[in-house]
CSV table of C-alpha atoms in Angstrom, one decimal:
chain,number,residue,atom,x,y,z
I,1363,UNK,CA,0.0,0.0,0.0
I,1364,UNK,CA,2.8,2.4,0.9
I,1365,UNK,CA,4.5,1.8,-2.5
I,1366,UNK,CA,1.2,2.3,-4.3
I,1367,UNK,CA,0.5,5.5,-2.5
I,1368,UNK,CA,4.0,6.8,-3.2
I,1369,UNK,CA,3.7,5.9,-6.9
I,1370,UNK,CA,0.3,7.5,-7.2
I,1371,UNK,CA,1.5,10.7,-5.6
I,1372,UNK,CA,4.5,10.9,-7.8
I,1373,UNK,CA,2.4,10.4,-11.0
I,1374,UNK,CA,0.0,13.1,-9.9
I,1375,UNK,CA,2.8,15.6,-9.1
I,1376,UNK,CA,4.4,14.8,-12.5
I,1377,UNK,CA,1.2,15.3,-14.3
I,1378,UNK,CA,0.6,18.6,-12.6
I,1379,UNK,CA,4.1,19.8,-13.3
I,1380,UNK,CA,3.9,19.1,-17.0
I,1381,UNK,CA,0.4,20.5,-17.4
I,1382,UNK,CA,2.1,23.8,-17.0
I,1383,UNK,CA,3.7,23.4,-20.4
I,1384,UNK,CA,0.4,23.2,-22.3
I,1385,UNK,CA,0.9,26.7,-23.7
I,1386,UNK,CA,4.6,26.2,-24.5
I,1387,UNK,CA,5.6,26.9,-28.1
I,1388,UNK,CA,9.0,25.1,-28.1
I,1389,UNK,CA,9.3,21.3,-28.5
I,1390,UNK,CA,11.6,20.7,-25.6
I,1391,UNK,CA,9.0,22.0,-23.2
I,1392,UNK,CA,6.8,19.0,-24.0
I,1393,UNK,CA,9.5,16.5,-23.1
I,1394,UNK,CA,8.8,14.6,-19.8
I,1395,UNK,CA,11.9,12.6,-18.8
I,1396,UNK,CA,9.9,10.8,-16.1
I,1397,UNK,CA,7.7,9.1,-18.7
I,1398,UNK,CA,8.4,5.3,-18.7
I,1399,UNK,CA,10.4,5.4,-15.5
I,1400,UNK,CA,8.1,2.7,-13.9
I,1401,UNK,CA,8.2,-0.8,-15.5
I,1402,UNK,CA,7.1,-4.1,-14.1
I,1403,UNK,CA,8.5,-6.4,-16.8
I,1404,UNK,CA,11.1,-4.6,-18.9
I,1405,UNK,CA,14.0,-2.2,-18.0
I,1406,UNK,CA,12.4,1.2,-17.4
I,1407,UNK,CA,13.5,4.4,-19.1
I,1408,UNK,CA,15.7,6.8,-17.1
I,1409,UNK,CA,15.3,10.6,-16.7
I,1410,UNK,CA,18.5,11.3,-18.6
I,1411,UNK,CA,20.0,14.8,-18.9
I,1412,UNK,CA,22.3,15.2,-21.8
I,1413,UNK,CA,22.8,16.7,-25.3
I,1414,UNK,CA,21.5,14.7,-28.3
I,1415,UNK,CA,23.7,11.7,-29.1
I,1416,UNK,CA,26.5,13.1,-26.8
I,1417,UNK,CA,29.2,11.3,-24.9
I,1418,UNK,CA,28.2,12.6,-21.5
I,1419,UNK,CA,24.9,11.5,-19.9
I,1420,UNK,CA,23.5,12.0,-16.4
I,1421,UNK,CA,20.6,10.8,-14.2
I,1422,UNK,CA,20.4,10.7,-10.4
I,1423,UNK,CA,21.8,7.6,-8.7
I,1424,UNK,CA,18.8,6.0,-7.0
I,1425,UNK,CA,17.3,2.5,-6.8
I,1426,UNK,CA,14.1,3.3,-8.8
I,1427,UNK,CA,11.7,6.1,-9.7
I,1428,UNK,CA,9.8,5.7,-6.5
I,1429,UNK,CA,12.8,5.6,-4.2
I,1430,UNK,CA,12.8,8.0,-1.3
I,1431,UNK,CA,16.6,8.2,-1.2
I,1432,UNK,CA,19.4,8.6,-3.6
I,1433,UNK,CA,23.1,7.8,-3.4
I,1434,UNK,CA,24.4,10.9,-5.2
I,1435,UNK,CA,25.2,12.0,-8.7
I,1436,UNK,CA,27.4,10.4,-11.4
I,1437,UNK,CA,29.7,12.5,-13.5
I,1438,UNK,CA,28.8,10.3,-16.5
I,1439,UNK,CA,26.7,7.2,-17.4
I,1440,UNK,CA,29.0,5.4,-19.7
I,1441,UNK,CA,26.6,2.8,-21.0
I,1442,UNK,CA,23.1,3.3,-22.3
I,1443,UNK,CA,21.2,2.5,-19.1
I,1444,UNK,CA,24.0,1.6,-16.7
I,1445,UNK,CA,27.6,2.1,-15.8
I,1446,UNK,CA,27.7,5.2,-13.6
I,1447,UNK,CA,31.2,6.5,-13.1
I,1448,UNK,CA,32.9,9.2,-11.0
I,1449,UNK,CA,30.4,9.7,-8.2
I,1450,UNK,CA,29.7,13.1,-6.7
I,1451,UNK,CA,28.0,13.9,-3.4
I,1452,UNK,CA,27.7,16.9,-1.0
I,1453,UNK,CA,29.9,16.4,2.1
I,1454,UNK,CA,28.9,17.3,5.6
I,1455,UNK,CA,31.2,17.8,8.6
I,1456,UNK,CA,31.0,14.1,9.3
I,1457,UNK,CA,31.8,12.8,5.8
I,1458,UNK,CA,32.8,9.3,7.2
I,1459,UNK,CA,34.1,6.7,4.8
I,1460,UNK,CA,33.9,8.4,1.4
I,1461,UNK,CA,34.2,5.1,-0.4
I,1462,UNK,CA,30.7,4.1,0.9
I,1463,UNK,CA,28.4,7.1,0.7
I,1464,UNK,CA,25.0,6.3,2.4
I,1465,UNK,CA,21.7,7.2,0.7
I,1466,UNK,CA,20.2,10.6,1.6
I,1467,UNK,CA,16.7,11.9,1.3
I,1468,UNK,CA,15.8,14.5,-1.4
I,1469,UNK,CA,13.0,16.8,-2.5
I,1470,UNK,CA,12.0,19.5,-5.0
I,1471,UNK,CA,13.5,17.6,-8.0
I,1472,UNK,CA,13.3,19.1,-11.4
I,1473,UNK,CA,14.4,17.2,-14.5
I,1474,UNK,CA,14.5,18.4,-18.1
I,1475,UNK,CA,16.7,17.2,-21.0
I,1476,UNK,CA,19.0,20.1,-20.5
I,1477,UNK,CA,18.9,20.8,-16.7
I,1478,UNK,CA,18.6,19.1,-13.3
I,1479,UNK,CA,18.0,20.4,-9.8
I,1480,UNK,CA,17.2,18.9,-6.4
I,1481,UNK,CA,17.4,19.5,-2.7
I,1482,UNK,CA,19.2,16.9,-0.7
I,1483,UNK,CA,18.7,16.7,3.1
I,1484,UNK,CA,21.8,15.1,4.6
I,1485,UNK,CA,23.6,17.4,4.4
I,1486,UNK,CA,21.2,20.1,3.4
I,1487,UNK,CA,22.2,21.3,-0.1
I,1488,UNK,CA,20.7,22.5,-3.4
I,1489,UNK,CA,22.3,20.6,-6.3
I,1490,UNK,CA,22.1,21.8,-9.9
I,1491,UNK,CA,23.5,20.2,-13.1
I,1492,UNK,CA,23.7,21.1,-16.8
I,1493,UNK,CA,25.3,19.1,-19.6
I,1494,UNK,CA,27.6,19.8,-22.5
I,1495,UNK,CA,28.8,17.4,-25.2
I,1496,UNK,CA,31.8,16.0,-23.3
I,1497,UNK,CA,31.6,18.0,-20.1
I,1498,UNK,CA,29.3,18.9,-17.3
I,1499,UNK,CA,28.6,21.6,-14.8
I,1500,UNK,CA,27.5,21.2,-11.1
I,1501,UNK,CA,26.5,23.9,-8.7
I,1502,UNK,CA,26.1,23.1,-5.0
I,1503,UNK,CA,24.6,25.7,-2.6
I,1504,UNK,CA,24.7,25.1,1.2
I,1505,UNK,CA,22.8,27.0,3.9
I,1506,UNK,CA,24.4,30.0,5.4
I,1507,UNK,CA,26.9,29.0,8.1
I,1508,UNK,CA,27.3,25.5,6.8
I,1509,UNK,CA,30.7,24.2,5.8
I,1510,UNK,CA,30.6,23.6,2.0
I,1511,UNK,CA,32.1,20.3,1.0
I,1512,UNK,CA,32.0,17.7,-1.8
I,1513,UNK,CA,33.2,14.2,-2.3
I,1514,UNK,CA,34.4,12.9,-5.6
I,1515,UNK,CA,35.0,9.1,-5.8
I,1516,UNK,CA,35.4,6.4,-8.4
I,1517,UNK,CA,32.9,3.6,-8.7
I,1518,UNK,CA,35.4,1.1,-10.1
I,1519,UNK,CA,39.1,0.4,-9.7
I,1520,UNK,CA,40.1,4.0,-10.4
I,1521,UNK,CA,42.3,6.6,-8.9
I,1522,UNK,CA,41.9,10.3,-8.2
I,1523,UNK,CA,44.2,13.1,-7.0
I,1524,UNK,CA,43.6,16.7,-6.1
I,1525,UNK,CA,46.0,19.5,-6.8
I,1526,UNK,CA,45.4,23.3,-6.6
I,1527,UNK,CA,41.7,23.8,-7.6
I,1528,UNK,CA,41.4,20.6,-9.7
I,1529,UNK,CA,40.9,16.9,-9.5
I,1530,UNK,CA,42.1,14.4,-12.1
I,1531,UNK,CA,42.2,10.7,-12.5
I,1532,UNK,CA,40.4,7.7,-14.1
I,1533,UNK,CA,37.6,5.3,-13.5
I,1534,UNK,CA,36.9,1.8,-15.0
I,1535,UNK,CA,33.6,0.2,-16.0
I,1536,UNK,CA,33.5,-3.2,-17.7
I,1537,UNK,CA,37.2,-2.8,-18.8
I,1538,UNK,CA,36.6,0.7,-20.3
I,1539,UNK,CA,38.8,3.4,-18.7
I,1540,UNK,CA,37.4,6.9,-18.6
I,1541,UNK,CA,39.6,9.9,-17.7
I,1542,UNK,CA,38.5,12.9,-15.7
I,1543,UNK,CA,39.6,16.5,-15.4
I,1544,UNK,CA,37.6,18.6,-12.9
I,1545,UNK,CA,37.9,22.2,-11.7
I,1546,UNK,CA,36.4,24.1,-8.8
I,1547,UNK,CA,35.6,27.8,-9.1
I,1548,UNK,CA,37.8,28.4,-6.0
I,1549,UNK,CA,40.7,26.5,-4.5
I,1550,UNK,CA,40.0,24.5,-1.4
I,1551,UNK,CA,42.4,24.9,1.6
I,1552,UNK,CA,43.3,21.2,1.2
I,1553,UNK,CA,42.2,17.9,-0.3
I,1554,UNK,CA,41.5,14.9,1.9
I,1555,UNK,CA,42.2,11.8,-0.2
I,1556,UNK,CA,41.1,8.3,0.7
I,1557,UNK,CA,43.8,5.8,1.6
I,1558,UNK,CA,43.3,3.8,-1.6
I,1559,UNK,CA,43.2,7.0,-3.8
I,1560,UNK,CA,39.7,6.1,-5.0
I,1561,UNK,CA,38.1,9.2,-3.5
I,1562,UNK,CA,38.9,12.8,-2.7
I,1563,UNK,CA,37.0,15.1,-0.3
I,1564,UNK,CA,37.3,18.9,-0.5
I,1565,UNK,CA,36.0,21.4,2.0
I,1566,UNK,CA,35.8,25.2,1.5
I,1567,UNK,CA,35.9,28.2,3.7
I,1568,UNK,CA,32.4,29.3,4.3
I,1569,UNK,CA,33.3,32.9,4.8
I,1570,UNK,CA,34.1,33.0,1.0
I,1571,UNK,CA,30.6,31.9,0.1
I,1572,UNK,CA,28.3,28.9,0.5
I,1573,UNK,CA,28.3,27.9,-3.1
I,1574,UNK,CA,30.6,25.5,-4.9
I,1575,UNK,CA,30.7,25.5,-8.7
I,1576,UNK,CA,32.3,22.6,-10.5
I,1577,UNK,CA,33.0,22.0,-14.2
I,1578,UNK,CA,34.6,19.0,-15.7
I,1579,UNK,CA,35.5,17.1,-18.8
I,1580,UNK,CA,35.8,13.4,-19.6
I,1581,UNK,CA,37.8,11.5,-22.2
I,1582,UNK,CA,38.5,7.9,-23.2
I,1583,UNK,CA,42.1,8.9,-24.2
I,1584,UNK,CA,43.8,10.6,-21.2
I,1585,UNK,CA,43.4,13.4,-18.7
I,1586,UNK,CA,44.9,16.0,-21.0
I,1587,UNK,CA,42.2,15.3,-23.6
I,1588,UNK,CA,39.6,15.5,-20.8
I,1589,UNK,CA,40.9,19.0,-20.0
I,1590,UNK,CA,40.8,20.0,-23.7
I,1591,UNK,CA,37.2,18.7,-23.9
I,1592,UNK,CA,36.2,20.9,-20.9
I,1593,UNK,CA,37.9,23.9,-22.4
I,1594,UNK,CA,36.1,23.4,-25.7
I,1595,UNK,CA,32.7,22.9,-24.1
I,1596,UNK,CA,32.6,25.2,-21.1
I,1597,UNK,CA,34.5,28.5,-20.8
I,1598,UNK,CA,32.8,30.3,-17.9
I,1599,UNK,CA,31.4,29.6,-14.5
I,1600,UNK,CA,27.7,30.3,-15.2
I,1601,UNK,CA,25.4,27.2,-15.1
I,1602,UNK,CA,22.7,29.2,-16.7
I,1603,UNK,CA,24.7,29.7,-19.8
I,1604,UNK,CA,25.5,26.0,-20.0
I,1605,UNK,CA,21.8,24.9,-19.6
I,1606,UNK,CA,20.6,27.6,-22.0
I,1607,UNK,CA,23.0,26.3,-24.7
I,1608,UNK,CA,21.8,22.8,-24.0
I,1609,UNK,CA,18.2,23.9,-24.3
I,1610,UNK,CA,18.9,25.5,-27.7
I,1611,UNK,CA,20.5,22.4,-28.9
I,1612,UNK,CA,17.5,20.2,-27.9
I,1613,UNK,CA,15.1,22.6,-29.5
I,1614,UNK,CA,17.1,22.6,-32.7
I,1615,UNK,CA,17.0,18.8,-32.9
I,1616,UNK,CA,13.4,18.3,-31.8
I,1617,UNK,CA,12.2,21.0,-34.2
I,1618,UNK,CA,13.5,18.9,-37.2
I,1619,UNK,CA,10.1,17.1,-37.0
I,1620,UNK,CA,7.1,19.4,-37.1
I,1621,UNK,CA,3.6,18.2,-36.1
I,1622,UNK,CA,0.1,19.5,-36.5
I,1623,UNK,CA,-3.1,18.8,-34.5
I,1624,UNK,CA,-3.2,16.4,-31.6
I,1625,UNK,CA,-3.9,17.0,-27.9
I,1626,UNK,CA,-1.3,18.5,-25.5
I,1627,UNK,CA,-0.8,15.0,-24.0
I,1628,UNK,CA,-0.2,13.5,-27.4
I,1629,UNK,CA,2.4,16.2,-28.1
I,1630,UNK,CA,4.1,15.3,-24.8
I,1631,UNK,CA,4.2,11.6,-25.7
I,1632,UNK,CA,5.5,12.4,-29.2
I,1633,UNK,CA,8.3,14.8,-28.2
I,1634,UNK,CA,9.3,12.6,-25.3
I,1635,UNK,CA,9.6,9.6,-27.6
I,1636,UNK,CA,11.6,11.7,-30.0
I,1637,UNK,CA,13.9,12.8,-27.2
I,1638,UNK,CA,14.5,9.1,-26.4
I,1639,UNK,CA,15.8,8.5,-29.9
I,1640,UNK,CA,18.8,10.6,-29.1
I,1641,UNK,CA,20.0,8.9,-26.0
I,1642,UNK,CA,22.9,6.9,-27.4
I,1643,UNK,CA,26.3,8.3,-28.2
I,1644,UNK,CA,27.3,8.8,-31.8
C-alpha cells in the first residue's frame, strides 16, 4: 500500500508539473523525462539529462523512480542504461568513509533534457546540473553558516588526486577506462584523499561563500584530452549559460520534425519519444 500511494503521488505531481507546459511553443517544453520510469516487466527508461547523441549522460543515482533516497550524482553514465562512473555527493562535517556514501533523502526535484536540480537533506544542499557534449557543470549551494564540501569518488578500480583547484584521474567500468579533469571555481584549503586513492574530499571556507561551482570534462584517451574537452565545451562559471546552450541544442534537434493537431498529452508523448531517440552516443 505504501508503495502504491508513493507511486500514485509521484504520478499526480508529475502530471501537474507538465500540465504547466500546455501553452509552450517550443518542442523541448513538451518532453517529460519521467515518462516510462516505472516498468514491471522490462527495464524502465531513465530521466536522462544530456545533449542529443552526446558522450556525457546524467541521471540521479537512486534505486528506482519511486525511491525516497538517492546515493548521489554520477559525472557520467558510460553505458546506455547503466555504468555510472565518477560519483559526486555533498559532504557534511561528518563525511565518514567516502568510499561508501549512504543514501540521503531528497525533495524539489526538477528534470528536463538540459537541466537538473534537487534539494538533498543530509547534508542540506541544493544541487544543480547542466550538460555539455563531453563536459558537465555542477553547482552546490549550502545553507548560510554550513561548511561547503564535496566528495568525488570512483565507482570502479580507479584513482583520483587533487591539486590546486582541480581533481584528475580515471575510473573503469567493464574494462573501459574513462579519464576525468575537474575544476572548482575556487581553491579548497586542502584535499582529503582516501587511503586507496579512489576518492577525494574537498571542504571550502564558508566565509568566502556557501556555493561550490564545479565544471569537468571526460575522455577515453587521457586526462589531457579530458581537460581539452572541458575547455572546448565550457569556458565560464555560469550554469545558466550551459543549460541555455543545451536547451537551444535540444530545440534545434526536436524541431526537425514538425507536427500539427493532436492534444497536449499527445504532443508530450511524441516529443518525449523523439527525445529518447537521441539517448545513445554517436
